[in-house]
Short mmCIF file of C-alpha atoms (C1' of nucleotides) in Angstrom, two decimals:
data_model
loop_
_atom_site.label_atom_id
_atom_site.label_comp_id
_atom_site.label_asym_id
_atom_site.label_seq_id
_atom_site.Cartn_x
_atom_site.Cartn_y
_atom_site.Cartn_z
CA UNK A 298 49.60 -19.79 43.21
CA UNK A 299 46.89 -20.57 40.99
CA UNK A 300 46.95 -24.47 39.12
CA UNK A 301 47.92 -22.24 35.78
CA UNK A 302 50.94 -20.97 37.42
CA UNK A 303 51.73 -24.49 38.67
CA UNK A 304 52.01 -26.32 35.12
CA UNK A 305 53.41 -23.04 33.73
CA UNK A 306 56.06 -22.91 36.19
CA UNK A 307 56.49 -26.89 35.05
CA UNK A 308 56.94 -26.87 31.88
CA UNK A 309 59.57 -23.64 31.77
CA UNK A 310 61.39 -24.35 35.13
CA UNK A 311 61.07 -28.33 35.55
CA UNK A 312 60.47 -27.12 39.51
CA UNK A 313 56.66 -29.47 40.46
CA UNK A 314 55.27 -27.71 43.51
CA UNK A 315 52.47 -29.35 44.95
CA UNK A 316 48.97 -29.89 42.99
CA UNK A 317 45.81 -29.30 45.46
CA UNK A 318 44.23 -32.41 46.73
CA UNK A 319 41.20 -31.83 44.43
CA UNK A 320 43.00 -31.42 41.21
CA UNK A 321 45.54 -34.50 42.40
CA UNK A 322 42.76 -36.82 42.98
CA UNK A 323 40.53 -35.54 39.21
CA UNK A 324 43.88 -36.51 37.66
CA UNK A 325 44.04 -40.01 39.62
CA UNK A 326 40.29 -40.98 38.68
CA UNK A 327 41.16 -40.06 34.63
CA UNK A 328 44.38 -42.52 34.35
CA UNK A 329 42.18 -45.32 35.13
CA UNK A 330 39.42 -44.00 31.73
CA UNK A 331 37.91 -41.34 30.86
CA UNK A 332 34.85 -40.45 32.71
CA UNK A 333 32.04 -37.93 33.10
CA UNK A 334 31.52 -35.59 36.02
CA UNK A 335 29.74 -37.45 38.04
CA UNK A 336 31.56 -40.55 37.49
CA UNK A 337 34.68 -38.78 38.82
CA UNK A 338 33.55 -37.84 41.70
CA UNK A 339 32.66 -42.01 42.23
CA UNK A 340 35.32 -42.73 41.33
CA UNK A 341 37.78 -40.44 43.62
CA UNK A 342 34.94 -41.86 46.70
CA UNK A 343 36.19 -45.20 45.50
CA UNK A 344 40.27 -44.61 45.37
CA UNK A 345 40.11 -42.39 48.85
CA UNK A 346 38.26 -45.52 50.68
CA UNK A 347 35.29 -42.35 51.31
CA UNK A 348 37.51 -40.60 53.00
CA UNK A 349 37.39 -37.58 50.23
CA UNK A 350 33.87 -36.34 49.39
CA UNK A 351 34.19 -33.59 46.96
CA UNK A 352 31.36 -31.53 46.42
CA UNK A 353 30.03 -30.45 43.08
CA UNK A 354 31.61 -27.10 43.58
CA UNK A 355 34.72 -28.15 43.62
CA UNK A 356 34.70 -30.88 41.24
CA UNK A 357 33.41 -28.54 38.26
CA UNK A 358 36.10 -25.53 39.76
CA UNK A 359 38.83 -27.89 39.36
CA UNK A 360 38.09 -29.21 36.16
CA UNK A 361 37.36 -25.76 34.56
CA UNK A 362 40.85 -24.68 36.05
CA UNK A 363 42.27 -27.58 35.29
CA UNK A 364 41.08 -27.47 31.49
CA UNK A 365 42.59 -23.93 30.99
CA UNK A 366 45.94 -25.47 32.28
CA UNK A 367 45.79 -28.58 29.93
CA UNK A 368 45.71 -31.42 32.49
CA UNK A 369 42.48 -32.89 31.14
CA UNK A 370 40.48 -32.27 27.96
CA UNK A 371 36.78 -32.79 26.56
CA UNK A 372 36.73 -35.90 25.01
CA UNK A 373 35.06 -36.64 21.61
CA UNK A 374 33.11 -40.04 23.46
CA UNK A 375 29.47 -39.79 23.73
CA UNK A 376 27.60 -42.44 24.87
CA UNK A 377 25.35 -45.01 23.02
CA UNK A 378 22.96 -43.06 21.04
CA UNK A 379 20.24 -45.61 22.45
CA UNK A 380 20.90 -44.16 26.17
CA UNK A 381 20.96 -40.67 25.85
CA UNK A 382 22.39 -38.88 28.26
CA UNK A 383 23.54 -36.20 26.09
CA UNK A 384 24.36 -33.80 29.13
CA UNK A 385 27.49 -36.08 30.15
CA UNK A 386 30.88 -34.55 29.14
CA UNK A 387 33.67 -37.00 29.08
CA UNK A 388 37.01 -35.32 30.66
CA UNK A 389 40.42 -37.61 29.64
CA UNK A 390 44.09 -36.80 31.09
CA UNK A 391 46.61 -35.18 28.43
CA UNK A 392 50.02 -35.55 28.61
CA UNK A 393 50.54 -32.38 30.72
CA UNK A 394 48.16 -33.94 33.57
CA UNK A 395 50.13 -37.36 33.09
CA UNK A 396 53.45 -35.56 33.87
CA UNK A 397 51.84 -33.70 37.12
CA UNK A 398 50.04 -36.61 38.52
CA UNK A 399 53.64 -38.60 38.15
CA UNK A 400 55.55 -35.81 39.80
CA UNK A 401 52.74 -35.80 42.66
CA UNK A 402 52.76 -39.39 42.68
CA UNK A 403 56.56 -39.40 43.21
CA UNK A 404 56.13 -36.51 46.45
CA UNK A 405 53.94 -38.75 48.14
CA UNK A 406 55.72 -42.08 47.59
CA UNK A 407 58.62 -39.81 49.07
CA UNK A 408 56.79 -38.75 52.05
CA UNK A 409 55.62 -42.53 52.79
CA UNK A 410 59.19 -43.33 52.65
CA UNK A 411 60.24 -40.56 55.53
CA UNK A 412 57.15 -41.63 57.45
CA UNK A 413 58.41 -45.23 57.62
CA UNK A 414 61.94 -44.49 58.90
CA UNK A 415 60.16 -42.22 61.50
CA UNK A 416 58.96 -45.48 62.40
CA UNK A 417 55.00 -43.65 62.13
CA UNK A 418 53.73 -46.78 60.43
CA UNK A 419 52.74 -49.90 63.12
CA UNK A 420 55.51 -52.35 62.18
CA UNK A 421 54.74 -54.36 59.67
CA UNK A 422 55.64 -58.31 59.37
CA UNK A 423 58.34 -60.42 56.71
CA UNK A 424 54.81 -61.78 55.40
CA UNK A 425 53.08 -58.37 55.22
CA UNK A 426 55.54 -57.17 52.30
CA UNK B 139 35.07 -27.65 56.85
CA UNK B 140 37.90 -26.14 58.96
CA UNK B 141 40.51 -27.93 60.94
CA UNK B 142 38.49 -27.86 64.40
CA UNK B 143 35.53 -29.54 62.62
CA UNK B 144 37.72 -32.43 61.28
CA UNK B 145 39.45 -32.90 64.86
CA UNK B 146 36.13 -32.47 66.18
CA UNK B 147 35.06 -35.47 63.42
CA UNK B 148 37.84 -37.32 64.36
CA UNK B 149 36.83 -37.58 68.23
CA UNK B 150 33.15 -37.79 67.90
CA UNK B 151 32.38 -39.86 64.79
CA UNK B 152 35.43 -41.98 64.21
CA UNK B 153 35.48 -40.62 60.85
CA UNK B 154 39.10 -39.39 59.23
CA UNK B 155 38.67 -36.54 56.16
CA UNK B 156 42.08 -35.52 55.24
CA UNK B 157 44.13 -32.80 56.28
CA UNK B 158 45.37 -29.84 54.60
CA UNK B 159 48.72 -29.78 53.39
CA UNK B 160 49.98 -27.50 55.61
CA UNK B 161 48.38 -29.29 58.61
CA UNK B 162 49.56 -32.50 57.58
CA UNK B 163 53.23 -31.14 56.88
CA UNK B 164 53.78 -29.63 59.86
CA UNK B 165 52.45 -32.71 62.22
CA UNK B 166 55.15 -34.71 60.10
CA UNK B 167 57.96 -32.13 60.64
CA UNK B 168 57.14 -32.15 64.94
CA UNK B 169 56.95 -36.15 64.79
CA UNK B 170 60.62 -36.24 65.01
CA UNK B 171 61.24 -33.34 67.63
CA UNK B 172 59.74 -30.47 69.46
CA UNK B 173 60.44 -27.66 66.66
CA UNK B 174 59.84 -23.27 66.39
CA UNK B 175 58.13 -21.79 63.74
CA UNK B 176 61.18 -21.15 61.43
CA UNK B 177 62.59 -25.10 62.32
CA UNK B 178 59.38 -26.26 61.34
CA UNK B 179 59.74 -24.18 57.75
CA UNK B 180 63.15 -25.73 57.08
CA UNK B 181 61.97 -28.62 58.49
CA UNK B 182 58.81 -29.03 56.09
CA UNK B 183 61.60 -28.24 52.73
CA UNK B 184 63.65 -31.30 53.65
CA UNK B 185 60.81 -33.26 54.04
CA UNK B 186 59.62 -32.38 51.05
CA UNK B 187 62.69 -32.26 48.95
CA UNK B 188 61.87 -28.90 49.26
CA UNK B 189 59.12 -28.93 46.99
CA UNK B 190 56.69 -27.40 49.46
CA UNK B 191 57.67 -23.82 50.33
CA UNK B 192 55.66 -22.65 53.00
CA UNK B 193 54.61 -18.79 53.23
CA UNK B 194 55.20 -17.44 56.50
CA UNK B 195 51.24 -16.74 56.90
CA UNK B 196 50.37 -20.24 56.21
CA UNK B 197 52.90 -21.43 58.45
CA UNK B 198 51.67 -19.54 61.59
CA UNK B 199 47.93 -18.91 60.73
CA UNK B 200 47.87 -22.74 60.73
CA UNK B 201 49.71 -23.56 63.81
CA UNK B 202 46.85 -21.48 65.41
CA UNK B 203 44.39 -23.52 64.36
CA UNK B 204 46.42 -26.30 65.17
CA UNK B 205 46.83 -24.86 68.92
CA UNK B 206 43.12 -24.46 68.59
CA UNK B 207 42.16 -27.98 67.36
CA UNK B 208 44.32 -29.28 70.21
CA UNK B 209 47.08 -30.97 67.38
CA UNK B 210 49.87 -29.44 68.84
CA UNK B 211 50.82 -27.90 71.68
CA UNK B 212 53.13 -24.79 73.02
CA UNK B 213 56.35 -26.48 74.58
CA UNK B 214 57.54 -25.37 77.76
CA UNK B 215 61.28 -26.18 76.52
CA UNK B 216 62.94 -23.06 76.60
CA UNK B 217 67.10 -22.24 74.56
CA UNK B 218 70.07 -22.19 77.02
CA UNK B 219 69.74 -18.66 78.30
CA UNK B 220 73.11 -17.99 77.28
CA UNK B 221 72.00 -17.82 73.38
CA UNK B 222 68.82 -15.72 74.51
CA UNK B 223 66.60 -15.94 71.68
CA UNK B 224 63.44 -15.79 74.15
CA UNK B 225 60.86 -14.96 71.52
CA UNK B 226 61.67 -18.96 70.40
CA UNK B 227 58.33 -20.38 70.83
CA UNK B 228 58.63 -24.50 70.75
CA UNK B 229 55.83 -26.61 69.55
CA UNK B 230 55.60 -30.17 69.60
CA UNK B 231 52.64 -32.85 68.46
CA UNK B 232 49.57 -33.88 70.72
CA UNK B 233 48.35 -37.29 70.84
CA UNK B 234 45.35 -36.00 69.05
CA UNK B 235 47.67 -34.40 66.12
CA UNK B 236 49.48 -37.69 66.29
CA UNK B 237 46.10 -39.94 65.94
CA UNK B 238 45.74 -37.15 62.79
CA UNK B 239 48.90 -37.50 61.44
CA UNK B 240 48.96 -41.59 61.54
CA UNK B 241 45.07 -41.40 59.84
CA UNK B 242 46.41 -39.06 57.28
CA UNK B 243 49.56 -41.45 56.62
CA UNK B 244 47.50 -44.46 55.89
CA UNK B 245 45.56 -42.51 53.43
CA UNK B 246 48.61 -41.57 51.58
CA UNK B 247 49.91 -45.05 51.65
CA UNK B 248 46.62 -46.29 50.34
CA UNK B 249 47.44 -43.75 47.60
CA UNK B 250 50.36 -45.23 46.68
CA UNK B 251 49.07 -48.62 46.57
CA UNK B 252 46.06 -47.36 44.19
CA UNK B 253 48.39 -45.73 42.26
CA UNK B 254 51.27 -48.67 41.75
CA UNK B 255 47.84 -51.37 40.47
CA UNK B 256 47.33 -48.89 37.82
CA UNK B 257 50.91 -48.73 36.74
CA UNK B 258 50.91 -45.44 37.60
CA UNK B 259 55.05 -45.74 38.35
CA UNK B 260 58.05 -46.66 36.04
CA UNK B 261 58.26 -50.67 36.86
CA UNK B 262 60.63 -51.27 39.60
CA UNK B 263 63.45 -53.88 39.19
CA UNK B 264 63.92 -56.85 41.55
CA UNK B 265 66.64 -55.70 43.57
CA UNK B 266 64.66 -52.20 43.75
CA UNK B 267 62.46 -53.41 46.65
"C1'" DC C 66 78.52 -1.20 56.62
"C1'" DA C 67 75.80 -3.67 53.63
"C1'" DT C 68 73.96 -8.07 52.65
"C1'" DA C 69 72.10 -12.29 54.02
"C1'" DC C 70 70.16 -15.27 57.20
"C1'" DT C 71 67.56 -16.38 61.48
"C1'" DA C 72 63.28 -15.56 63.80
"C1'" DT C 73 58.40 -14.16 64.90
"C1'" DA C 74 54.22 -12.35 63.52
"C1'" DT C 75 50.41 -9.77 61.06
"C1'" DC C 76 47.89 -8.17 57.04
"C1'" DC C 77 45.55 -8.70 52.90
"C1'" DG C 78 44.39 -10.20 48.28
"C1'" DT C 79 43.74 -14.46 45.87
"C1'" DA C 80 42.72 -19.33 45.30
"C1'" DA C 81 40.39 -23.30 46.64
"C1'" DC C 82 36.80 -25.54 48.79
"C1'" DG C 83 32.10 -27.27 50.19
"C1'" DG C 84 27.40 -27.15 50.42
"C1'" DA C 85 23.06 -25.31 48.93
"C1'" DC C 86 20.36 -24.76 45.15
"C1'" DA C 87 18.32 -25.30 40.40
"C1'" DT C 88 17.09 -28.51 36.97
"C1'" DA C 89 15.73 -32.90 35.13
"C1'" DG C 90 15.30 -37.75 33.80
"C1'" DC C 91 15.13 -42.41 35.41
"C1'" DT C 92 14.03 -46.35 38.73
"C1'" DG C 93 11.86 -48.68 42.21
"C1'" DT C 94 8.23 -49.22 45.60
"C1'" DC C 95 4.32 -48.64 48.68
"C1'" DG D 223 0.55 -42.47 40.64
"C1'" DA D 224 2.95 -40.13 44.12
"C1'" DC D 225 7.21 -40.02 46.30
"C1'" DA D 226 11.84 -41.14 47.46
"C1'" DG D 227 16.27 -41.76 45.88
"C1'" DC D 228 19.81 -41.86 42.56
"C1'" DT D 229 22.17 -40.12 38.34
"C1'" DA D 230 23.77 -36.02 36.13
"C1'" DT D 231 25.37 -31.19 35.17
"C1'" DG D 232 26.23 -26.88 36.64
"C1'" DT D 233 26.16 -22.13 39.28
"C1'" DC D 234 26.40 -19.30 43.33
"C1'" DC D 235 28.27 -17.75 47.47
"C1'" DG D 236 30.17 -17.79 52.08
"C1'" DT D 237 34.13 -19.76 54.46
"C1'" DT D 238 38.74 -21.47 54.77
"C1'" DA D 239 43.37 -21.79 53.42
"C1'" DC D 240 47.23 -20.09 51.27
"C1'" DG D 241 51.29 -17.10 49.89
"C1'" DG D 242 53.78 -13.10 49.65
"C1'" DA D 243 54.65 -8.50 51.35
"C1'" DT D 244 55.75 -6.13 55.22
"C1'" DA D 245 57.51 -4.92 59.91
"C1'" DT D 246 60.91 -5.73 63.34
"C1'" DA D 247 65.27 -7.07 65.09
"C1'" DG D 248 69.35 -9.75 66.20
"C1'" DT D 249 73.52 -12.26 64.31
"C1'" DA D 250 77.00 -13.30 61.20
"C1'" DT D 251 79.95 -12.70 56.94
"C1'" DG D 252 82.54 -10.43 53.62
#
DNA sequence: CATACTATATCCGTAACGGACATAGCTGTC
DNA sequence: GACAGCTATGTCCGTTACGGATATAGTATG
């Protein structure tokens, strides 16, 4: 199932299947600003502690799937005239990708929540909440 | 990189990149029992709020990598031979796929935190904690 | 006796991913 | 001033992962 046939099966079924890592974490870096390619891929290096590196393949992939399914869109920002990086496109979330990234969100907040009454997290002290 | 390389990662370099989905899903299912291929399916749904339908193909092509990568293991519990379903073939977790599964917990946890700074969930009332 | 569910497993087309590569400007340094 | 390293966009292509169809077969329900 392509990311298409995920937000079209959203918005006419209200059923959220799963959004790949890659597209999850594009949609992450974009509530936070808008932000250019590159910066995205910073940024996501920043939220995932390093732990997801995701190469330029799969960055630009996502995004041009993820454009034809109306999570994100170009945004009319260019930078300062003075430093002109012309290249840079800026990518921002739309409402569609706001939706997704909540019902993601809400799966993984779920799946924290069975992992801590499988008692998989090191116990955690009265101070440490 | 495939699932061997990132056990492989794991063991050599300390070093944690996430697991698939699947991978991940089905570690989380065996965490709270020795399950077969078709538990581990019905398993993964309730865990998910059945939001994650696993294809048959994914389901077994991973748990051969899995068996490869050394995350879980072939059981050697067998069903009371009176209900003689012998081609039941039990799996449960390794202390590798374990070490996986905790790394890959934290990572969603830290997800959750990242995503609760930004405001990224409806605000939560005091009695809600 | 047909339908549905349990159960395992393979096959194959599609989707997603990651890294190499191409290109290019800017910055710092030896 | 040459060279390394970083920012920045983007394509190409081989590999990996995924999902559904299919095959097979037993059990249970109506």
């Amino acid at each position: 199932m392509s990311v298409t046939d995920i937000v079209w099966r959203m918005t006419t079924t209200n059923s959220n299947p799963p959004l790949t890592p890659a597209v999850f974490h594009i949609l992450l870096s974009l509530s936070s600003g808008e932000r250019h390619g590159y910066g995205i891929m910073k940024q996501v290096e920043v939220d995932s502690q390093g732990k997801v590196n995701m190469g330029a393949g799969t960055l630009y992939g996502s995004l041009k799937r993820m454009l034809d399914a109306g999570l994100v869109k170009e945004s009319d920002k260019r930078v300062d005239p003075e430093m002109d990086d012309e290249r840079r496109i800026y990518y921002r979330i739309t409402g569609v990708g706001k939706k997704a990234l909540a019902a993601e969100l809400e799966r993984y907040r779920h799946i924290v929540g069975v992992a801590k009454k499988l008692r998989l997290f090191p116990e955690t002290f009265a101070y440490d909440v």
